[in-house]
mmCIF file with all atom_site columns, C-alpha atoms and ligand atoms in Angstrom:
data_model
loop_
_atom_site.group_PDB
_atom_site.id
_atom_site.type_symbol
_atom_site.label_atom_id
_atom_site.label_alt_id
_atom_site.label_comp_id
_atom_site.label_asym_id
_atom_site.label_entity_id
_atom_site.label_seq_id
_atom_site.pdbx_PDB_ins_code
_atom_site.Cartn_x
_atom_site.Cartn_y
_atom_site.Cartn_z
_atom_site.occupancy
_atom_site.B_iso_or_equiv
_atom_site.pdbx_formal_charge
_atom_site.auth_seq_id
_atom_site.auth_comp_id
_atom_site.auth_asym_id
_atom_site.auth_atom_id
_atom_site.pdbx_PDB_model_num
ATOM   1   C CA  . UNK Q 1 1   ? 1.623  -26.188 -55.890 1.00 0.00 ? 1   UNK Q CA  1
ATOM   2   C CA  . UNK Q 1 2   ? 2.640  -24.881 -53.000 1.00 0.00 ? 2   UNK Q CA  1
ATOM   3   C CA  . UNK Q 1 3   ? 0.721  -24.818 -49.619 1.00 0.00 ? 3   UNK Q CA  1
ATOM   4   C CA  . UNK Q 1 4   ? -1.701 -21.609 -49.780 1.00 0.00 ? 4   UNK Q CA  1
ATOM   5   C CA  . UNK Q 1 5   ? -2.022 -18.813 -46.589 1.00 0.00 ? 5   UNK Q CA  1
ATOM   6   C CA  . UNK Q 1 6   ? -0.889 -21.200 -44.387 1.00 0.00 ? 6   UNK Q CA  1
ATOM   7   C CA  . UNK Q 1 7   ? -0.711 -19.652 -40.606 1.00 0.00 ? 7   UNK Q CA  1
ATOM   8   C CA  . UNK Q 1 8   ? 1.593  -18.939 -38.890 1.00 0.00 ? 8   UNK Q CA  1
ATOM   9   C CA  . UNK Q 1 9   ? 3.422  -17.679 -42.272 1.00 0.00 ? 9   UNK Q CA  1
ATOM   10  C CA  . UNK Q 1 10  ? 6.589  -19.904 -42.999 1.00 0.00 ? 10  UNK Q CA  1
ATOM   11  C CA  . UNK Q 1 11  ? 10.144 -18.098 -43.030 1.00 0.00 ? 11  UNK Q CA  1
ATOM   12  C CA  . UNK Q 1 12  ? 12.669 -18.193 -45.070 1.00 0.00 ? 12  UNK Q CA  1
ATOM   13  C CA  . UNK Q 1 13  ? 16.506 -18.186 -43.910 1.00 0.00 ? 13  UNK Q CA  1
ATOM   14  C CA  . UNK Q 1 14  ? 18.760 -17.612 -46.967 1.00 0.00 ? 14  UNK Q CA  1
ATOM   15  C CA  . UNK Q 1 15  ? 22.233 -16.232 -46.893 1.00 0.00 ? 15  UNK Q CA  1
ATOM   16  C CA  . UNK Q 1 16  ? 25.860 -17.907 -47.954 1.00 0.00 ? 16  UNK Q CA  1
ATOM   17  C CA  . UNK Q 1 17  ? 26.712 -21.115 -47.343 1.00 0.00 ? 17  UNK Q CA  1
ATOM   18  C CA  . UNK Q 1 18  ? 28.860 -20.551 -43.912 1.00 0.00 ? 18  UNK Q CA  1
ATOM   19  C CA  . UNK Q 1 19  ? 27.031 -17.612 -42.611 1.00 0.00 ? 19  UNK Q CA  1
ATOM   20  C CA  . UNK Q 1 20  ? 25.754 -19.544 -39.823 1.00 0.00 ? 20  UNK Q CA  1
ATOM   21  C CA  . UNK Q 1 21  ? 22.088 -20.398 -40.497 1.00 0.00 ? 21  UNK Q CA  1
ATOM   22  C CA  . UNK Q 1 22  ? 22.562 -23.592 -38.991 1.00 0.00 ? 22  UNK Q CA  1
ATOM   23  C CA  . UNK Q 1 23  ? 23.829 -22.551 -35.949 1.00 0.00 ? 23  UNK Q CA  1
ATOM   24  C CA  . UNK Q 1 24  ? 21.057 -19.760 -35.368 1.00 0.00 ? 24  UNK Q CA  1
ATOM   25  C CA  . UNK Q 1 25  ? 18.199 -22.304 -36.571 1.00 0.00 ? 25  UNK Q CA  1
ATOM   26  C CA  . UNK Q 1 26  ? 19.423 -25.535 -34.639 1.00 0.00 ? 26  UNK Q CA  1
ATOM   27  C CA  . UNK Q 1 27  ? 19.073 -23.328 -31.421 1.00 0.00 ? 27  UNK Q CA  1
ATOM   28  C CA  . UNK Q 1 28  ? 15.970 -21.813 -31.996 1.00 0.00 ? 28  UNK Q CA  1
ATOM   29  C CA  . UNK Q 1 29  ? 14.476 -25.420 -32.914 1.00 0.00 ? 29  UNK Q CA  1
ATOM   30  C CA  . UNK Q 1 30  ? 15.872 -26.556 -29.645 1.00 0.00 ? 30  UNK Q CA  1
ATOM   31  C CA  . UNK Q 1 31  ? 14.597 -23.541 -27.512 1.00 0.00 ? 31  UNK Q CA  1
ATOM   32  C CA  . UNK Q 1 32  ? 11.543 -23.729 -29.292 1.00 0.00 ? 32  UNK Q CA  1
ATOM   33  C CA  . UNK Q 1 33  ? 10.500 -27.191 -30.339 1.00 0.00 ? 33  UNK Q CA  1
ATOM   34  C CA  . UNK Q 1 34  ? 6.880  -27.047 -30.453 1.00 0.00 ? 34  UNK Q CA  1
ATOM   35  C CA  . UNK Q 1 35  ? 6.703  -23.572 -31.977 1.00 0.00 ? 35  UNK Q CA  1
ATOM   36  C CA  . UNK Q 1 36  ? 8.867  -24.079 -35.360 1.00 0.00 ? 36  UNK Q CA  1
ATOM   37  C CA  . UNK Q 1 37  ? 9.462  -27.176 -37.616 1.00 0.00 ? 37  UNK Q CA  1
ATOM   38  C CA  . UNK Q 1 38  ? 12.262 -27.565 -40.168 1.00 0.00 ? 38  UNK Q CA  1
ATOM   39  C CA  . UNK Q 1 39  ? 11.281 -28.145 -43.488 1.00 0.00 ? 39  UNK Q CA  1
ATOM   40  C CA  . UNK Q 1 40  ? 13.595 -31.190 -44.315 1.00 0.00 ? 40  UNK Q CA  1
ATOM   41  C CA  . UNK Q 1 41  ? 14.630 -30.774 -47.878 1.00 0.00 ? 41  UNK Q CA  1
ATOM   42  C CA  . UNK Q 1 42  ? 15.552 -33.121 -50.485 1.00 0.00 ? 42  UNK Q CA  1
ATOM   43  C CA  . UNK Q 1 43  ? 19.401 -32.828 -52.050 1.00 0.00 ? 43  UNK Q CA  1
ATOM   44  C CA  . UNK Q 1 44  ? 21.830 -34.821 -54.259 1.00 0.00 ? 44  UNK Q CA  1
ATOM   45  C CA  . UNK Q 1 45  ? 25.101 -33.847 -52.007 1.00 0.00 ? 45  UNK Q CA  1
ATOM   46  C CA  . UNK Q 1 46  ? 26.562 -36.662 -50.148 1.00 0.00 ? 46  UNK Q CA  1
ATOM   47  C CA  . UNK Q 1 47  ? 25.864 -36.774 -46.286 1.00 0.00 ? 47  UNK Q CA  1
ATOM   48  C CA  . UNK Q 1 48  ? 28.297 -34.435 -44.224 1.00 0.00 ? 48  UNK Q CA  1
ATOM   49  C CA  . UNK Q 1 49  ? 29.850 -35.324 -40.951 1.00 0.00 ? 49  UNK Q CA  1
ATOM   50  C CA  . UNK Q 1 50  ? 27.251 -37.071 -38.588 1.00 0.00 ? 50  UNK Q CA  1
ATOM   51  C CA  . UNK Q 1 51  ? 24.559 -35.683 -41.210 1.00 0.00 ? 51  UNK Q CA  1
ATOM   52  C CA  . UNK Q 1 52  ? 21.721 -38.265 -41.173 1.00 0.00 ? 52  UNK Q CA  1
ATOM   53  C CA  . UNK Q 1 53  ? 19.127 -39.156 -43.954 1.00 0.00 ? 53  UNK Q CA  1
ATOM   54  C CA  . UNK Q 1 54  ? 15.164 -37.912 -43.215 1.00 0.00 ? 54  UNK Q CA  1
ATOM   55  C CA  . UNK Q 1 55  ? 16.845 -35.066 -40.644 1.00 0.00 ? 55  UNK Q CA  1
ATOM   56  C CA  . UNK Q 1 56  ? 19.366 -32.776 -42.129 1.00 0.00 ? 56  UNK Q CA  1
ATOM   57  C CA  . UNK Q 1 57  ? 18.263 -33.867 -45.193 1.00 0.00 ? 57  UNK Q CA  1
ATOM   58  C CA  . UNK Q 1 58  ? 16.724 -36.474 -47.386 1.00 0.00 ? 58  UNK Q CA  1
ATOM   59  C CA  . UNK Q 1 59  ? 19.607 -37.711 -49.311 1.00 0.00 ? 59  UNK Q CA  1
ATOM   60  C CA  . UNK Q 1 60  ? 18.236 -38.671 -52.711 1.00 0.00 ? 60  UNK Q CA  1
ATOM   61  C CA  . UNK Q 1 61  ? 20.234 -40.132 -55.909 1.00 0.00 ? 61  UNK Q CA  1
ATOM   62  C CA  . UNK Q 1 62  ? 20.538 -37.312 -58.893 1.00 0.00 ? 62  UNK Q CA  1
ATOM   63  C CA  . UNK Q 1 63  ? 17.755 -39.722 -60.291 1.00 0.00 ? 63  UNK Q CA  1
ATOM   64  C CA  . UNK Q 1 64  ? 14.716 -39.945 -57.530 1.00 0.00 ? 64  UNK Q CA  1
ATOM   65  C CA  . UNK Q 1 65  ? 15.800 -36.098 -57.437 1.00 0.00 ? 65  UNK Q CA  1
ATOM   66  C CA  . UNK Q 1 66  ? 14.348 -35.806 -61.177 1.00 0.00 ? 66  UNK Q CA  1
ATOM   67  C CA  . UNK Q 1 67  ? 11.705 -37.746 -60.910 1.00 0.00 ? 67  UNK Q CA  1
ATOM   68  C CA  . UNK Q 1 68  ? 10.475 -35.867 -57.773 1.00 0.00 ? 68  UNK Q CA  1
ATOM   69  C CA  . UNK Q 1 69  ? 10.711 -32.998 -60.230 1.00 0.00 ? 69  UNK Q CA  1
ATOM   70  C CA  . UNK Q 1 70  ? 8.969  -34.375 -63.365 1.00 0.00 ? 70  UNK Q CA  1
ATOM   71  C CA  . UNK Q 1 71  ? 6.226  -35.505 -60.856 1.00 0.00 ? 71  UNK Q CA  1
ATOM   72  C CA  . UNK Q 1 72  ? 5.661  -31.462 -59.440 1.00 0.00 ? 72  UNK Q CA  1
ATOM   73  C CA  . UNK Q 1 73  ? 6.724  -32.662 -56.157 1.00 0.00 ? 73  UNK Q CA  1
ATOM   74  C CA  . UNK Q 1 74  ? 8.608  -29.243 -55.523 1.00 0.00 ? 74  UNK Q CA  1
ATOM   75  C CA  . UNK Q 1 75  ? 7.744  -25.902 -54.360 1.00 0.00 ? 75  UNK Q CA  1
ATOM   76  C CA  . UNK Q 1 76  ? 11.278 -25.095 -55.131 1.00 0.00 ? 76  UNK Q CA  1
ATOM   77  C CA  . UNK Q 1 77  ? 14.232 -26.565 -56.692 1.00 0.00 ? 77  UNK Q CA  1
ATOM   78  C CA  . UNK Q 1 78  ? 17.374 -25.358 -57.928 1.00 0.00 ? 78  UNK Q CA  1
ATOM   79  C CA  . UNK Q 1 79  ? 21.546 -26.099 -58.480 1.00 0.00 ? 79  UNK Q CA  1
ATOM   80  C CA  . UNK Q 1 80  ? 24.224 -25.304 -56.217 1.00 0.00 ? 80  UNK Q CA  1
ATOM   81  C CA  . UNK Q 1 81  ? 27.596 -26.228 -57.011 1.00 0.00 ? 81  UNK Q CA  1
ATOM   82  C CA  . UNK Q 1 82  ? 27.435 -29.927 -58.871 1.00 0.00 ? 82  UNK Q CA  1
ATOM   83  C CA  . UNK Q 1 83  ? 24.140 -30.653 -56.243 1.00 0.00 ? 83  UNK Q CA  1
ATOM   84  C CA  . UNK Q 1 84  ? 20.365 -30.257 -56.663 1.00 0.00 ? 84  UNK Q CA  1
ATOM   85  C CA  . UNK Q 1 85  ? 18.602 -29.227 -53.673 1.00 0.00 ? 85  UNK Q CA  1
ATOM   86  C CA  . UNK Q 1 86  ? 15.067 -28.726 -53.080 1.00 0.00 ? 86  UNK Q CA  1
ATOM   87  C CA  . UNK Q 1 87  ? 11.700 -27.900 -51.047 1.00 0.00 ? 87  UNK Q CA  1
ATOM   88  C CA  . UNK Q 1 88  ? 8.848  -30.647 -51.509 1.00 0.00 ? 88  UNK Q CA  1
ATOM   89  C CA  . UNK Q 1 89  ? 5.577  -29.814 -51.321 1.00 0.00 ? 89  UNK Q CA  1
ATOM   90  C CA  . UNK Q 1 90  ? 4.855  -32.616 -48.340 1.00 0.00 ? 90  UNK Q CA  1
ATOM   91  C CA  . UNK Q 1 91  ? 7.995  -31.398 -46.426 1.00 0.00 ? 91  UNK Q CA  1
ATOM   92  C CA  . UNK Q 1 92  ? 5.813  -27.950 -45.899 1.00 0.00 ? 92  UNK Q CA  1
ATOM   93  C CA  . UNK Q 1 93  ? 2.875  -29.920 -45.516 1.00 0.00 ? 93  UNK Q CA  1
ATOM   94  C CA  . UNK Q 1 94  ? 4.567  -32.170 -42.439 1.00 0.00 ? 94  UNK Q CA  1
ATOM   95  C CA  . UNK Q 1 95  ? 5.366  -28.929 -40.412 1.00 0.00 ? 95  UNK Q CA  1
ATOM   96  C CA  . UNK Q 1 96  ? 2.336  -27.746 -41.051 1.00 0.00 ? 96  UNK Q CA  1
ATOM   97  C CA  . UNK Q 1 97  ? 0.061  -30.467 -39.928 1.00 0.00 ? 97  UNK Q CA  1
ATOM   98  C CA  . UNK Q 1 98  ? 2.072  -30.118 -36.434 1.00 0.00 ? 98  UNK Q CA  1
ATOM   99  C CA  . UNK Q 1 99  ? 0.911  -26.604 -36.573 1.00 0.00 ? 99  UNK Q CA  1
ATOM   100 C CA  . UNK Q 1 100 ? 4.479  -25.609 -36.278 1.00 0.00 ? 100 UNK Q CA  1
ATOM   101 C CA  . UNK Q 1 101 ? 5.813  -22.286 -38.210 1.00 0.00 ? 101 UNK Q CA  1
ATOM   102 C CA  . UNK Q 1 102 ? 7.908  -24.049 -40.732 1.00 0.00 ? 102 UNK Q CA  1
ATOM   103 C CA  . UNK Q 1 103 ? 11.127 -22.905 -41.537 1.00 0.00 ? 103 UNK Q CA  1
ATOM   104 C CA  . UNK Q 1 104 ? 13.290 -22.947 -45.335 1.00 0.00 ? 104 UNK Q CA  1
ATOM   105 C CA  . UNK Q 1 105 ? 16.820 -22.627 -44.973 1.00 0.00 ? 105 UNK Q CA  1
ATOM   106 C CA  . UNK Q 1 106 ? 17.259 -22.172 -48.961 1.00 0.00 ? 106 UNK Q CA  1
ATOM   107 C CA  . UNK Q 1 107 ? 19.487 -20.451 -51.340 1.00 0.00 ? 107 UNK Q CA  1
ATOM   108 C CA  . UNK Q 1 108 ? 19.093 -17.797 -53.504 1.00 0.00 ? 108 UNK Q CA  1
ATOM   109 C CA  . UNK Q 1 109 ? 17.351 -19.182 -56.539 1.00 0.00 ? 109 UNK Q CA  1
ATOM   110 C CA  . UNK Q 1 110 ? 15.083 -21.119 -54.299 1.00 0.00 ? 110 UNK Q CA  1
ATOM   111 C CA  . UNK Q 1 111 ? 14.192 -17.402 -52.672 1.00 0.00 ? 111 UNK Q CA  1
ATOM   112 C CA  . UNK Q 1 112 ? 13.467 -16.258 -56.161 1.00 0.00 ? 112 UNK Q CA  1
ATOM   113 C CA  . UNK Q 1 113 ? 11.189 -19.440 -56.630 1.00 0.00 ? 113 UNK Q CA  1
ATOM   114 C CA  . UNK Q 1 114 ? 9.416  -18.884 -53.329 1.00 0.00 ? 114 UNK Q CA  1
ATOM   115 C CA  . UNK Q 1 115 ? 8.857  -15.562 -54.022 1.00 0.00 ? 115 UNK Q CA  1
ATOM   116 C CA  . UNK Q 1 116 ? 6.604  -16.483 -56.655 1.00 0.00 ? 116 UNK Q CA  1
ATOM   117 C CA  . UNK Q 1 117 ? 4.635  -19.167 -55.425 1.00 0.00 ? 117 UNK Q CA  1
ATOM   118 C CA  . UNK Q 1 118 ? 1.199  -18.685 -52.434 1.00 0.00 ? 118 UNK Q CA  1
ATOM   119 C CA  . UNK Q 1 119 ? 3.790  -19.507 -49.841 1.00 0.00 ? 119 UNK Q CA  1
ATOM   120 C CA  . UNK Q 1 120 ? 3.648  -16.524 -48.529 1.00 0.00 ? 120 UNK Q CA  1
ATOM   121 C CA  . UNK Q 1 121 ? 6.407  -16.689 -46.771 1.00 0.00 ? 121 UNK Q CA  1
ATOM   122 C CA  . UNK Q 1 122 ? 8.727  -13.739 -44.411 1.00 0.00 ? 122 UNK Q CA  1
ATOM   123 C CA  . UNK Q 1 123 ? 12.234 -13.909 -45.956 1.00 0.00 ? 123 UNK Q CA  1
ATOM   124 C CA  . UNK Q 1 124 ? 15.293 -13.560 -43.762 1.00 0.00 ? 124 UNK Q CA  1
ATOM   125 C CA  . UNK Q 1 125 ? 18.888 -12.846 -45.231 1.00 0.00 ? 125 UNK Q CA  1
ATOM   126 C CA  . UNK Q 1 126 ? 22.107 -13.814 -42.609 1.00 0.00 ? 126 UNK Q CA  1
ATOM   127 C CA  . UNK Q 1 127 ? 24.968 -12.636 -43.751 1.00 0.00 ? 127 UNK Q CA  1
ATOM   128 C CA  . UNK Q 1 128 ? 28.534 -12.948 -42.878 1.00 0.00 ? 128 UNK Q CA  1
ATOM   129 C CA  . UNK Q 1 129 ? 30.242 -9.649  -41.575 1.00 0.00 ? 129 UNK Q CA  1
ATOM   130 C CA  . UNK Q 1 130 ? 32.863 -10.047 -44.918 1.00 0.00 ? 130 UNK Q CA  1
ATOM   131 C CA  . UNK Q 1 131 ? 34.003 -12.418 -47.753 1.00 0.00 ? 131 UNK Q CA  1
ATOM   132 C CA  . UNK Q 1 132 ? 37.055 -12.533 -45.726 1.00 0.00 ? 132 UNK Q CA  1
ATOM   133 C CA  . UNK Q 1 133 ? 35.994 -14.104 -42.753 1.00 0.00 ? 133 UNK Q CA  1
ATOM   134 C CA  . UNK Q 1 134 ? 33.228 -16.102 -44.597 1.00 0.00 ? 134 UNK Q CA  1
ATOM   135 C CA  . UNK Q 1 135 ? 36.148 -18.154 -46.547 1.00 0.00 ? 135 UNK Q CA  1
ATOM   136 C CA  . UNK Q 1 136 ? 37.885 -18.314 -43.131 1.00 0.00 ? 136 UNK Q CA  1
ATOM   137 C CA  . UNK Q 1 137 ? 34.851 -19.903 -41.572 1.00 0.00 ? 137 UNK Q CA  1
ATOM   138 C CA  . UNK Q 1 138 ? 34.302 -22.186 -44.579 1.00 0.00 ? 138 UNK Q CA  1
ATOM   139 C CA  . UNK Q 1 139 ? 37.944 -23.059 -44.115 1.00 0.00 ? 139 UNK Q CA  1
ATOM   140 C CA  . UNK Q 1 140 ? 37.601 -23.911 -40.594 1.00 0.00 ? 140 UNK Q CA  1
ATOM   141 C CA  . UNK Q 1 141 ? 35.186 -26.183 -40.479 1.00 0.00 ? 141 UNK Q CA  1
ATOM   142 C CA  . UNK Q 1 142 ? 36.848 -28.484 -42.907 1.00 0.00 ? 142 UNK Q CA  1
ATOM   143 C CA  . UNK Q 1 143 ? 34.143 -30.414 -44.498 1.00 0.00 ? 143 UNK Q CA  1
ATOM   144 C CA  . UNK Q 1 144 ? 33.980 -29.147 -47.924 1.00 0.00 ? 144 UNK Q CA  1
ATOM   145 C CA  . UNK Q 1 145 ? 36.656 -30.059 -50.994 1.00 0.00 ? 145 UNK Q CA  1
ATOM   146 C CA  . UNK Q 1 146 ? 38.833 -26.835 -51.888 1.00 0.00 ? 146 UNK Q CA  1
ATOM   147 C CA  . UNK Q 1 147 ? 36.608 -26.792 -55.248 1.00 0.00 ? 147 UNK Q CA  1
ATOM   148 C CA  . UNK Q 1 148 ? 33.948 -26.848 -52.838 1.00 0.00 ? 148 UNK Q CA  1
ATOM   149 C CA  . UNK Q 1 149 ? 34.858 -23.958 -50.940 1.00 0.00 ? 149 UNK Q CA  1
ATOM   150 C CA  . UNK Q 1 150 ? 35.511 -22.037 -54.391 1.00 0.00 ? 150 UNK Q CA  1
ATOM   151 C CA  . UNK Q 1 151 ? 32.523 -22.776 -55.455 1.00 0.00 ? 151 UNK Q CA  1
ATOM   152 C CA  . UNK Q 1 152 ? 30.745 -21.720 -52.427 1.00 0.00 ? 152 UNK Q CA  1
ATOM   153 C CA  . UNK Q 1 153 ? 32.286 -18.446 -51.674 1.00 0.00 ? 153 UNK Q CA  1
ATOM   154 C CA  . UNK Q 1 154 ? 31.709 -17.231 -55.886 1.00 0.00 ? 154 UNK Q CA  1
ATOM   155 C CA  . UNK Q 1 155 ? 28.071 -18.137 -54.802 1.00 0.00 ? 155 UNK Q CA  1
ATOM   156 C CA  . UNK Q 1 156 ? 28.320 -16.208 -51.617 1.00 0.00 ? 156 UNK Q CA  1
ATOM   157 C CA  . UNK Q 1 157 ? 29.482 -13.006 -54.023 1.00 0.00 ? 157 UNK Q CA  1
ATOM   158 C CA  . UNK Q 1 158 ? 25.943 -13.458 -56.042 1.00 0.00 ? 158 UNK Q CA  1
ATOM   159 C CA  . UNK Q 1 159 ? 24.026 -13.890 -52.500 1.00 0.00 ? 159 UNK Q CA  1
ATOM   160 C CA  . UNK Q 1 160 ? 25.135 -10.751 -51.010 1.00 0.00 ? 160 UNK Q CA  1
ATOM   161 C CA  . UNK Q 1 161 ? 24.716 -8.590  -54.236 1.00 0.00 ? 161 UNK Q CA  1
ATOM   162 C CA  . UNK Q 1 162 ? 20.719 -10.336 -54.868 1.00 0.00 ? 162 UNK Q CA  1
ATOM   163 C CA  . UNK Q 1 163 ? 20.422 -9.381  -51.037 1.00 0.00 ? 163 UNK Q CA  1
ATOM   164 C CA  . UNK Q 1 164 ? 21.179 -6.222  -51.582 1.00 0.00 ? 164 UNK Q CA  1
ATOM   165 C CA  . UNK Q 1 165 ? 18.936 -5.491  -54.124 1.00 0.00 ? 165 UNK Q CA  1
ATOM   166 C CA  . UNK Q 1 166 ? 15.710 -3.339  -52.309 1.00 0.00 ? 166 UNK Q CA  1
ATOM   167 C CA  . UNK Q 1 167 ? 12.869 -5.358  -51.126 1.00 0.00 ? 167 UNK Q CA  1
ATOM   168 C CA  . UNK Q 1 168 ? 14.830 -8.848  -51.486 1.00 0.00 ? 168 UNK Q CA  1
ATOM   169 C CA  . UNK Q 1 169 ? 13.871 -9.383  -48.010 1.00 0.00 ? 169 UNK Q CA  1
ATOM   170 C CA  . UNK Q 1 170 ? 12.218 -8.693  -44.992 1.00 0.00 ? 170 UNK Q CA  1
ATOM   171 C CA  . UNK Q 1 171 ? 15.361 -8.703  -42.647 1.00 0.00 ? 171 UNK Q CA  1
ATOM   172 C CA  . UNK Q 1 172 ? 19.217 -8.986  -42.967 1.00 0.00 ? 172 UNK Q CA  1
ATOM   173 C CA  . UNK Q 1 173 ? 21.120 -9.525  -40.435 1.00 0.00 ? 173 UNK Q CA  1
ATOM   174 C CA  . UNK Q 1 174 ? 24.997 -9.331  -39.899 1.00 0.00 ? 174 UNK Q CA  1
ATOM   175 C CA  . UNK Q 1 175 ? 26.265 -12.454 -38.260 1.00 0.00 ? 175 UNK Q CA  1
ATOM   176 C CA  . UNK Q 1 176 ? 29.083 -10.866 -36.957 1.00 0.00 ? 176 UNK Q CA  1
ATOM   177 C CA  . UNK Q 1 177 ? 28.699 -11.019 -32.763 1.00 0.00 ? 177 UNK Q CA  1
ATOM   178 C CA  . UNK Q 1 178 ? 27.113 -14.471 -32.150 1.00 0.00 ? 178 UNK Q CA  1
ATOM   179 C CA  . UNK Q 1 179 ? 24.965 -13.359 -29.436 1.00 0.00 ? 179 UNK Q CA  1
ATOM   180 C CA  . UNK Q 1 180 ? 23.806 -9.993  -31.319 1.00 0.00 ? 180 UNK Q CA  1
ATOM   181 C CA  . UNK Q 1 181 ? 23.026 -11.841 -34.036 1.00 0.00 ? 181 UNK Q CA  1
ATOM   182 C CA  . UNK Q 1 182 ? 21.141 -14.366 -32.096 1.00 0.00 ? 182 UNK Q CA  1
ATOM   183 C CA  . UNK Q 1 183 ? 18.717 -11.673 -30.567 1.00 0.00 ? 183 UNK Q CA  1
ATOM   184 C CA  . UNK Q 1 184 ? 18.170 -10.370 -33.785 1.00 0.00 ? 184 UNK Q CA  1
ATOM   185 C CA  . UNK Q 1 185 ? 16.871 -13.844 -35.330 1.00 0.00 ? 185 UNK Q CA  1
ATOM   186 C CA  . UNK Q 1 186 ? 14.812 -15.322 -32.616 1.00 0.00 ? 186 UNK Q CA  1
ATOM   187 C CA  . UNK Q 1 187 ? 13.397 -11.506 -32.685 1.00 0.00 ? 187 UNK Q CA  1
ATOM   188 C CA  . UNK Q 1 188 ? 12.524 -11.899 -36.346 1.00 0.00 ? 188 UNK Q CA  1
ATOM   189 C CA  . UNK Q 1 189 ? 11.704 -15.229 -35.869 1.00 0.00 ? 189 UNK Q CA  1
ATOM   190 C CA  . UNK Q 1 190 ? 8.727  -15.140 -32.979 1.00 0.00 ? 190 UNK Q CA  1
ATOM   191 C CA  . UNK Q 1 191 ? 7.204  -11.997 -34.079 1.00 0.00 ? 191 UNK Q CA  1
ATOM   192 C CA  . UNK Q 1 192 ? 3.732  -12.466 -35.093 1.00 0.00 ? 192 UNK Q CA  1
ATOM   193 C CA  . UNK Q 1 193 ? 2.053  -11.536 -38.078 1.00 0.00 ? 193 UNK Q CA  1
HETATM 194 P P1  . 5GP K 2 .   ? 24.691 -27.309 -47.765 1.00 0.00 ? 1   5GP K P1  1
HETATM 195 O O1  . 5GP K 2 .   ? 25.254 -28.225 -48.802 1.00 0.00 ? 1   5GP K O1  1
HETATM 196 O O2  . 5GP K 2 .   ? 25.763 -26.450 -47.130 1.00 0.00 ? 1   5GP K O2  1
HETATM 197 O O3  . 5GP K 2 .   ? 23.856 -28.039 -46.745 1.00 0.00 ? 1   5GP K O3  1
HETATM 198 O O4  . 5GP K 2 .   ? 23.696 -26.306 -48.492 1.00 0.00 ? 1   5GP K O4  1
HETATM 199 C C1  . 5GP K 2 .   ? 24.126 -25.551 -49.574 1.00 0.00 ? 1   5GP K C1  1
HETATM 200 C C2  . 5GP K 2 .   ? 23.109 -24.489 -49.873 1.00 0.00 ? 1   5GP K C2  1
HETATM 201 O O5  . 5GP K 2 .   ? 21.898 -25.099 -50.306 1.00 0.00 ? 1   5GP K O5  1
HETATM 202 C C3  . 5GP K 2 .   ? 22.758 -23.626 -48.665 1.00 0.00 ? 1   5GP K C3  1
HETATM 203 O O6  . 5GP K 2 .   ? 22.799 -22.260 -49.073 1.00 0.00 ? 1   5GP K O6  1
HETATM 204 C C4  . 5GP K 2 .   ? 21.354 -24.038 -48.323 1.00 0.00 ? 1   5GP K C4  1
HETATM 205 O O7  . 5GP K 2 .   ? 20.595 -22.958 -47.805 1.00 0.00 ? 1   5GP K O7  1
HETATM 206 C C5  . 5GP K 2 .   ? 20.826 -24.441 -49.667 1.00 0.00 ? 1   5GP K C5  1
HETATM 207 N N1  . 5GP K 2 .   ? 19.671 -25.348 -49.588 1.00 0.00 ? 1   5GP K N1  1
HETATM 208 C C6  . 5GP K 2 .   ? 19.424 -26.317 -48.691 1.00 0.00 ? 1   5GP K C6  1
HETATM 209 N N2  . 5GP K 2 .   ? 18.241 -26.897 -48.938 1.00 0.00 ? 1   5GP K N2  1
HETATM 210 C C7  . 5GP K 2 .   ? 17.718 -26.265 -50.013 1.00 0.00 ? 1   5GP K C7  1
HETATM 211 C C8  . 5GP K 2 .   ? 16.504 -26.386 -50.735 1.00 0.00 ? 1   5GP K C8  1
HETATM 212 O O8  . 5GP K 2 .   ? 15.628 -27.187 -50.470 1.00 0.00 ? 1   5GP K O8  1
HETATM 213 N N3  . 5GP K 2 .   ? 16.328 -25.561 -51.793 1.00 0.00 ? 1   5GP K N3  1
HETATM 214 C C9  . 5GP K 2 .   ? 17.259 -24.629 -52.155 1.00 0.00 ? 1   5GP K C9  1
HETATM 215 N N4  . 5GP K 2 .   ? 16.976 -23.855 -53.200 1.00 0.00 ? 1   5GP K N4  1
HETATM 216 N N5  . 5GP K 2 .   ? 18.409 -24.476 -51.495 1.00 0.00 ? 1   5GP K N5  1
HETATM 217 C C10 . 5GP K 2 .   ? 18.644 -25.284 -50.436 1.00 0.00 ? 1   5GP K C10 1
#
């Protein structure tokens, strides 16, 4: 079960894999530290870069994954490309006890799972300005396997099209000037309610 009415109400960031939740969330942790808390989820994928276990993520075998499952330890699970990623219930809980708004940087069936849980949760959608440039940025940064990259930008196809679908969520925004974009997010992000 998920956390119920929890205050400040946790937000969701969803959007394509290269649309540049990362780099909007890492700064507003950083300008905000006390304020927002990341929820640190649990995935199968191998560690990327100078990724580290228990901050990016908790890097879990396909096995301790299940079990975590079978045990109801998730608000939220679900596949992307050959990976299982998911939101534990205690991740929530951490960021809460700091009384920190906690933030979900999730995919799309996660959203869908969130959506029907107590999480009550504001949903934010970044988006990429194109496909184009979205498989040039996934290109650029060189850290995913050309399957991966496939993979990731035939997932990016379904993430626009569930985005645009009325009432997905609370906010999109185009991540298409860095510093527009920015505004927009930390704007979404702070409000109150
Ligand atoms: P990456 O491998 O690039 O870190 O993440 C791939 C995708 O998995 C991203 O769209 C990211 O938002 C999503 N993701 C990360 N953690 C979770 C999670 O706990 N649950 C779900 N459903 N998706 C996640």
């Amino acid at each position: 079960m998920a956390p119920t009415d929890q205050k400040p109400r946790p937000i969701v960031i969803s959007g394509p894999s290269g649309s540049g939740k990362s780099t909007h969330l890492n700064r507003l942790l950083k300008e905000y530290p006390d304020r927002f808390g990341f929820s640190i989820s649990h995935t199968t994928r191998a560690p990327r870069g100078a990724e580290q276990n228990g901050v990016e993520y908790h890097f879990v075998t396909k096995d301790d994954f299940l079990k975590l499952v079978d045990a109801g330890g998730f608000i939220e699970h679900a596949q992307f490309g050959s990976n299982y990623y998911g939101t534990s219930v205690q991740a929530v809980k951490d960021v809460a006890q700091q009384n920190r708004t906690c933030i979900l940087d999730i995919e799309m069936e996660g959203v869908k799972q969130v959506k029907k849980t107590n999480l009550n949760a504001r949903l934010l959608s970044l988006q990429p300005p194109s496909l184009d440039i979205l498989e040039k940025r996934l290109r650029g940064r060189a850290t995913d396997s050309e399957d991966a990259i496939t993979q990731r930008l035939a997932q990016a196809k379904n993430e626009l099209a569930y985005a645009k679908e009325p009432g997905t969520f609370d906010k999109v925004i185009i991540n298409d000037d860095l510093e527009n974009a920015w505004t927009e997010f930390k704007a979404f992000c702070l409000a109150d309610d």
